[in-house]
Amino acid sequence: MNATDVTGARTPEAVGVITGARERIDALDDRIIGLIQERAAVSAVIQEARISSGGRRVNLSREMEVLGHYREALGKPGTALAMTLLELCRGRI
């Protein structure tokens, strides 16, 4: 498979731009995944502290703050992203 087939570009210049941009996206995705893993670890610490103190595993008012923050920053899709992030970090409720 040649570079045009892989990128969908029709000129060598576009192939170069797309290839470089995809490499940057791959690097960003790796960073995002690492940050999500770090967030999940911090969330586990919070959940453990809350449960050991007699509280519930999940604080719904805090989750509503998180949902609002993502919605304000990213629009409606931000809410879906935040829901997925919350589920990844605290599990299903």
Short mmCIF file of C-alpha atoms in Angstrom, two decimals, residues 18-76:
data_model
loop_
_atom_site.label_atom_id
_atom_site.label_comp_id
_atom_site.label_asym_id
_atom_site.label_seq_id
_atom_site.Cartn_x
_atom_site.Cartn_y
_atom_site.Cartn_z
CA ILE A 18 -1.15 14.38 6.63
CA THR A 19 1.63 12.00 7.67
CA GLY A 20 3.21 14.60 9.95
CA ALA A 21 -0.12 15.62 11.44
CA ARG A 22 -1.07 12.00 12.11
CA GLU A 23 2.21 11.45 13.95
CA ARG A 24 1.38 14.47 16.14
CA ILE A 25 -2.14 13.13 16.77
CA ASP A 26 -0.70 9.74 17.76
CA ALA A 27 1.63 11.46 20.23
CA LEU A 28 -1.26 13.54 21.63
CA ASP A 29 -3.40 10.42 21.98
CA ASP A 30 -0.62 8.73 23.97
CA ARG A 31 -0.49 11.75 26.30
CA ILE A 32 -4.29 11.82 26.66
CA ILE A 33 -4.35 8.11 27.53
CA GLY A 34 -1.63 8.66 30.12
CA LEU A 35 -3.56 11.55 31.65
CA ILE A 36 -6.73 9.46 31.81
CA GLN A 37 -4.81 6.69 33.56
CA GLU A 38 -3.41 9.23 36.02
CA ARG A 39 -6.90 10.66 36.59
CA ALA A 40 -8.26 7.17 37.27
CA ALA A 41 -5.55 6.59 39.89
CA VAL A 42 -6.36 9.88 41.64
CA SER A 43 -10.07 9.07 41.48
CA ALA A 44 -9.38 5.71 43.16
CA VAL A 45 -7.62 7.52 46.04
CA ILE A 46 -10.62 9.83 46.45
CA GLN A 47 -13.10 6.95 46.36
CA GLU A 48 -11.10 4.98 48.91
CA ALA A 49 -10.92 7.96 51.28
CA ARG A 50 -14.61 8.66 50.89
CA ILE A 51 -15.63 5.03 51.51
CA SER A 52 -13.27 4.53 54.45
CA SER A 53 -14.75 7.63 56.09
CA GLY A 54 -18.24 6.17 55.79
CA GLY A 55 -19.27 8.06 52.66
CA ARG A 56 -20.50 6.87 49.31
CA ARG A 57 -18.16 5.84 46.52
CA VAL A 58 -19.57 8.50 44.18
CA ASN A 59 -20.36 12.16 44.84
CA LEU A 60 -23.07 13.04 42.33
CA SER A 61 -22.89 16.81 42.90
CA ARG A 62 -19.17 16.72 42.06
CA GLU A 63 -19.89 14.69 38.94
CA MET A 64 -22.42 17.33 37.86
CA GLU A 65 -19.66 19.97 38.25
CA VAL A 66 -17.36 17.89 36.03
CA LEU A 67 -20.11 17.43 33.41
CA GLY A 68 -20.81 21.17 33.42
CA HIS A 69 -17.13 22.02 33.06
CA TYR A 70 -16.72 19.78 30.01
CA ARG A 71 -20.01 20.99 28.48
CA GLU A 72 -18.96 24.64 28.87
CA ALA A 73 -15.54 23.98 27.37
CA LEU A 74 -16.53 21.62 24.55
CA GLY A 75 -20.26 21.96 23.97
CA LYS A 76 -22.72 19.10 23.93
#
